[in-house]
């Protein structure tokens, strides 16, 4: 058996229940991606994409052998969408770095009123649209799964745009995801969601401070004497 075959089949026991090693590894890649994202490093995107590919195989138990009894199609689907949005984020951050090699890949800022309204509408419409689809597919916990899918996409898009609020969206996703994953037996993912929640609070504070530091100073109109000098 090669390394790939071992990764797909290997399991460990956690609290008396079998857990896939690829679920653990995929979440570790996700955490490393989040750390790199906090530091606004371009490599956050490709590292996260590796984690997405691994976790896709975890939540599609009907296709890949898993010890859990439940398929979370929303969790699986978000890995696919994550991958697609990450391509956009990777491109955008790389473009920013090429435009100014001396700065970070993105400059954190608060979203505008219009952008916040767009996020709220997208959250409501996305969750409402995903719920019947996931329910028809037989996903376990379709309503919370629908929000996790929608909120995760919004948070990833917000990260690509450099919006400080994306950390708050992640916290809302984690608050719903932890109980759902615990009930479904996805213990490493549930534990990682708890870690993500604390990490997102830290990331939110860090990006908030950075957004204040890079905010352009308010210009003071010159006096008449300075203007004519």
PDB file of N, CA, C and O in Angstrom, residues 147 151 155 164-178 193 196-205:
ATOM      1  N   UNK A 147     -26.526  26.489   6.351  1.00  0.00           N
ATOM      2  CA  UNK A 147     -25.875  27.718   6.811  1.00  0.00           C
ATOM      3  C   UNK A 147     -24.359  27.566   6.808  1.00  0.00           C
ATOM      4  O   UNK A 147     -23.625  28.480   6.426  1.00  0.00           O
ATOM      5  N   UNK A 151     -22.335  30.217   4.853  1.00  0.00           N
ATOM      6  CA  UNK A 151     -21.466  31.081   5.644  1.00  0.00           C
ATOM      7  C   UNK A 151     -19.999  30.868   5.333  1.00  0.00           C
ATOM      8  O   UNK A 151     -19.207  31.835   5.301  1.00  0.00           O
ATOM      9  N   UNK A 155     -17.469  33.763   4.088  1.00  0.00           N
ATOM     10  CA  UNK A 155     -16.248  34.067   4.833  1.00  0.00           C
ATOM     11  C   UNK A 155     -15.017  33.975   3.936  1.00  0.00           C
ATOM     12  O   UNK A 155     -14.117  34.811   4.007  1.00  0.00           O
ATOM     13  N   UNK A 164     -12.636  42.827   7.178  1.00  0.00           N
ATOM     14  CA  UNK A 164     -12.431  42.423   8.566  1.00  0.00           C
ATOM     15  C   UNK A 164     -13.574  41.537   9.055  1.00  0.00           C
ATOM     16  O   UNK A 164     -13.372  40.611   9.846  1.00  0.00           O
ATOM     17  N   UNK A 165     -14.783  41.788   8.563  1.00  0.00           N
ATOM     18  CA  UNK A 165     -15.964  41.056   9.032  1.00  0.00           C
ATOM     19  C   UNK A 165     -15.924  39.561   8.728  1.00  0.00           C
ATOM     20  O   UNK A 165     -16.703  38.799   9.316  1.00  0.00           O
ATOM     21  N   UNK A 166     -15.052  39.132   7.811  1.00  0.00           N
ATOM     22  CA  UNK A 166     -15.081  37.709   7.449  1.00  0.00           C
ATOM     23  C   UNK A 166     -14.773  36.827   8.655  1.00  0.00           C
ATOM     24  O   UNK A 166     -15.264  35.692   8.751  1.00  0.00           O
ATOM     25  N   UNK A 167     -13.992  37.344   9.617  1.00  0.00           N
ATOM     26  CA  UNK A 167     -13.710  36.572  10.830  1.00  0.00           C
ATOM     27  C   UNK A 167     -14.987  36.339  11.640  1.00  0.00           C
ATOM     28  O   UNK A 167     -15.188  35.268  12.229  1.00  0.00           O
ATOM     29  N   UNK A 168     -15.871  37.336  11.690  1.00  0.00           N
ATOM     30  CA  UNK A 168     -17.126  37.200  12.428  1.00  0.00           C
ATOM     31  C   UNK A 168     -18.045  36.174  11.769  1.00  0.00           C
ATOM     32  O   UNK A 168     -18.751  35.431  12.467  1.00  0.00           O
ATOM     33  N   UNK A 169     -18.033  36.141  10.452  1.00  0.00           N
ATOM     34  CA  UNK A 169     -18.831  35.136   9.741  1.00  0.00           C
ATOM     35  C   UNK A 169     -18.326  33.740  10.085  1.00  0.00           C
ATOM     36  O   UNK A 169     -19.118  32.818  10.318  1.00  0.00           O
ATOM     37  N   UNK A 170     -17.003  33.575  10.147  1.00  0.00           N
ATOM     38  CA  UNK A 170     -16.442  32.276  10.500  1.00  0.00           C
ATOM     39  C   UNK A 170     -16.878  31.853  11.904  1.00  0.00           C
ATOM     40  O   UNK A 170     -17.168  30.673  12.164  1.00  0.00           O
ATOM     41  N   UNK A 171     -16.906  32.807  12.845  1.00  0.00           N
ATOM     42  CA  UNK A 171     -17.322  32.480  14.209  1.00  0.00           C
ATOM     43  C   UNK A 171     -18.768  31.985  14.217  1.00  0.00           C
ATOM     44  O   UNK A 171     -19.119  31.026  14.915  1.00  0.00           O
ATOM     45  N   UNK A 172     -19.632  32.633  13.405  1.00  0.00           N
ATOM     46  CA  UNK A 172     -21.031  32.199  13.306  1.00  0.00           C
ATOM     47  C   UNK A 172     -21.132  30.810  12.698  1.00  0.00           C
ATOM     48  O   UNK A 172     -21.991  30.008  13.087  1.00  0.00           O
ATOM     49  N   UNK A 173     -20.264  30.497  11.737  1.00  0.00           N
ATOM     50  CA  UNK A 173     -20.239  29.155  11.142  1.00  0.00           C
ATOM     51  C   UNK A 173     -19.803  28.122  12.178  1.00  0.00           C
ATOM     52  O   UNK A 173     -20.403  27.050  12.309  1.00  0.00           O
ATOM     53  N   UNK A 174     -18.761  28.457  12.939  1.00  0.00           N
ATOM     54  CA  UNK A 174     -18.253  27.527  13.942  1.00  0.00           C
ATOM     55  C   UNK A 174     -19.292  27.247  15.026  1.00  0.00           C
ATOM     56  O   UNK A 174     -19.410  26.117  15.519  1.00  0.00           O
ATOM     57  N   UNK A 175     -20.051  28.280  15.414  1.00  0.00           N
ATOM     58  CA  UNK A 175     -21.049  28.113  16.470  1.00  0.00           C
ATOM     59  C   UNK A 175     -22.117  27.095  16.075  1.00  0.00           C
ATOM     60  O   UNK A 175     -22.656  26.381  16.931  1.00  0.00           O
ATOM     61  N   UNK A 176     -22.435  27.014  14.794  1.00  0.00           N
ATOM     62  CA  UNK A 176     -23.410  26.041  14.309  1.00  0.00           C
ATOM     63  C   UNK A 176     -22.742  24.699  14.009  1.00  0.00           C
ATOM     64  O   UNK A 176     -23.322  23.631  14.225  1.00  0.00           O
ATOM     65  N   UNK A 177     -21.511  24.754  13.532  1.00  0.00           N
ATOM     66  CA  UNK A 177     -20.829  23.545  13.091  1.00  0.00           C
ATOM     67  C   UNK A 177     -20.421  22.603  14.207  1.00  0.00           C
ATOM     68  O   UNK A 177     -20.485  21.369  14.036  1.00  0.00           O
ATOM     69  N   UNK A 178     -20.026  23.134  15.357  1.00  0.00           N
ATOM     70  CA  UNK A 178     -19.537  22.271  16.441  1.00  0.00           C
ATOM     71  C   UNK A 178     -20.603  21.272  16.897  1.00  0.00           C
ATOM     72  O   UNK A 178     -20.348  20.061  16.913  1.00  0.00           O
ATOM     73  N   UNK A 193     -13.192  22.938  14.812  1.00  0.00           N
ATOM     74  CA  UNK A 193     -14.103  24.088  14.776  1.00  0.00           C
ATOM     75  C   UNK A 193     -13.985  24.907  16.064  1.00  0.00           C
ATOM     76  O   UNK A 193     -14.076  26.137  16.037  1.00  0.00           O
ATOM     77  N   UNK A 196     -10.863  26.785  15.700  1.00  0.00           N
ATOM     78  CA  UNK A 196     -11.095  27.857  14.735  1.00  0.00           C
ATOM     79  C   UNK A 196     -11.833  29.024  15.384  1.00  0.00           C
ATOM     80  O   UNK A 196     -11.550  30.189  15.100  1.00  0.00           O
ATOM     81  N   UNK A 197     -12.831  28.718  16.228  1.00  0.00           N
ATOM     82  CA  UNK A 197     -13.600  29.780  16.852  1.00  0.00           C
ATOM     83  C   UNK A 197     -12.720  30.709  17.672  1.00  0.00           C
ATOM     84  O   UNK A 197     -12.825  31.935  17.558  1.00  0.00           O
ATOM     85  N   UNK A 198     -11.844  30.118  18.511  1.00  0.00           N
ATOM     86  CA  UNK A 198     -10.927  30.934  19.305  1.00  0.00           C
ATOM     87  C   UNK A 198      -9.930  31.657  18.403  1.00  0.00           C
ATOM     88  O   UNK A 198      -9.616  32.834  18.618  1.00  0.00           O
ATOM     89  N   UNK A 199      -9.461  30.957  17.381  1.00  0.00           N
ATOM     90  CA  UNK A 199      -8.501  31.560  16.460  1.00  0.00           C
ATOM     91  C   UNK A 199      -9.126  32.727  15.703  1.00  0.00           C
ATOM     92  O   UNK A 199      -8.478  33.751  15.473  1.00  0.00           O
ATOM     93  N   UNK A 200     -10.402  32.581  15.319  1.00  0.00           N
ATOM     94  CA  UNK A 200     -11.074  33.642  14.568  1.00  0.00           C
ATOM     95  C   UNK A 200     -11.251  34.896  15.414  1.00  0.00           C
ATOM     96  O   UNK A 200     -11.187  36.016  14.888  1.00  0.00           O
ATOM     97  N   UNK A 201     -11.490  34.721  16.723  1.00  0.00           N
ATOM     98  CA  UNK A 201     -11.578  35.882  17.604  1.00  0.00           C
ATOM     99  C   UNK A 201     -10.235  36.620  17.631  1.00  0.00           C
ATOM    100  O   UNK A 201     -10.190  37.865  17.591  1.00  0.00           O
ATOM    101  N   UNK A 202      -9.150  35.860  17.672  1.00  0.00           N
ATOM    102  CA  UNK A 202      -7.814  36.450  17.631  1.00  0.00           C
ATOM    103  C   UNK A 202      -7.574  37.124  16.281  1.00  0.00           C
ATOM    104  O   UNK A 202      -7.083  38.254  16.215  1.00  0.00           O
ATOM    105  N   UNK A 203      -7.922  36.433  15.199  1.00  0.00           N
ATOM    106  CA  UNK A 203      -7.728  36.996  13.867  1.00  0.00           C
ATOM    107  C   UNK A 203      -8.533  38.266  13.663  1.00  0.00           C
ATOM    108  O   UNK A 203      -8.055  39.228  13.049  1.00  0.00           O
ATOM    109  N   UNK A 204      -9.772  38.288  14.183  1.00  0.00           N
ATOM    110  CA  UNK A 204     -10.602  39.480  14.065  1.00  0.00           C
ATOM    111  C   UNK A 204      -9.943  40.669  14.741  1.00  0.00           C
ATOM    112  O   UNK A 204      -9.857  41.769  14.173  1.00  0.00           O
ATOM    113  N   UNK A 205      -9.426  40.458  15.959  1.00  0.00           N
ATOM    114  CA  UNK A 205      -8.758  41.543  16.671  1.00  0.00           C
ATOM    115  C   UNK A 205      -7.513  42.013  15.920  1.00  0.00           C
ATOM    116  O   UNK A 205      -7.238  43.218  15.824  1.00  0.00           O
TER     117      UNK A 205
END
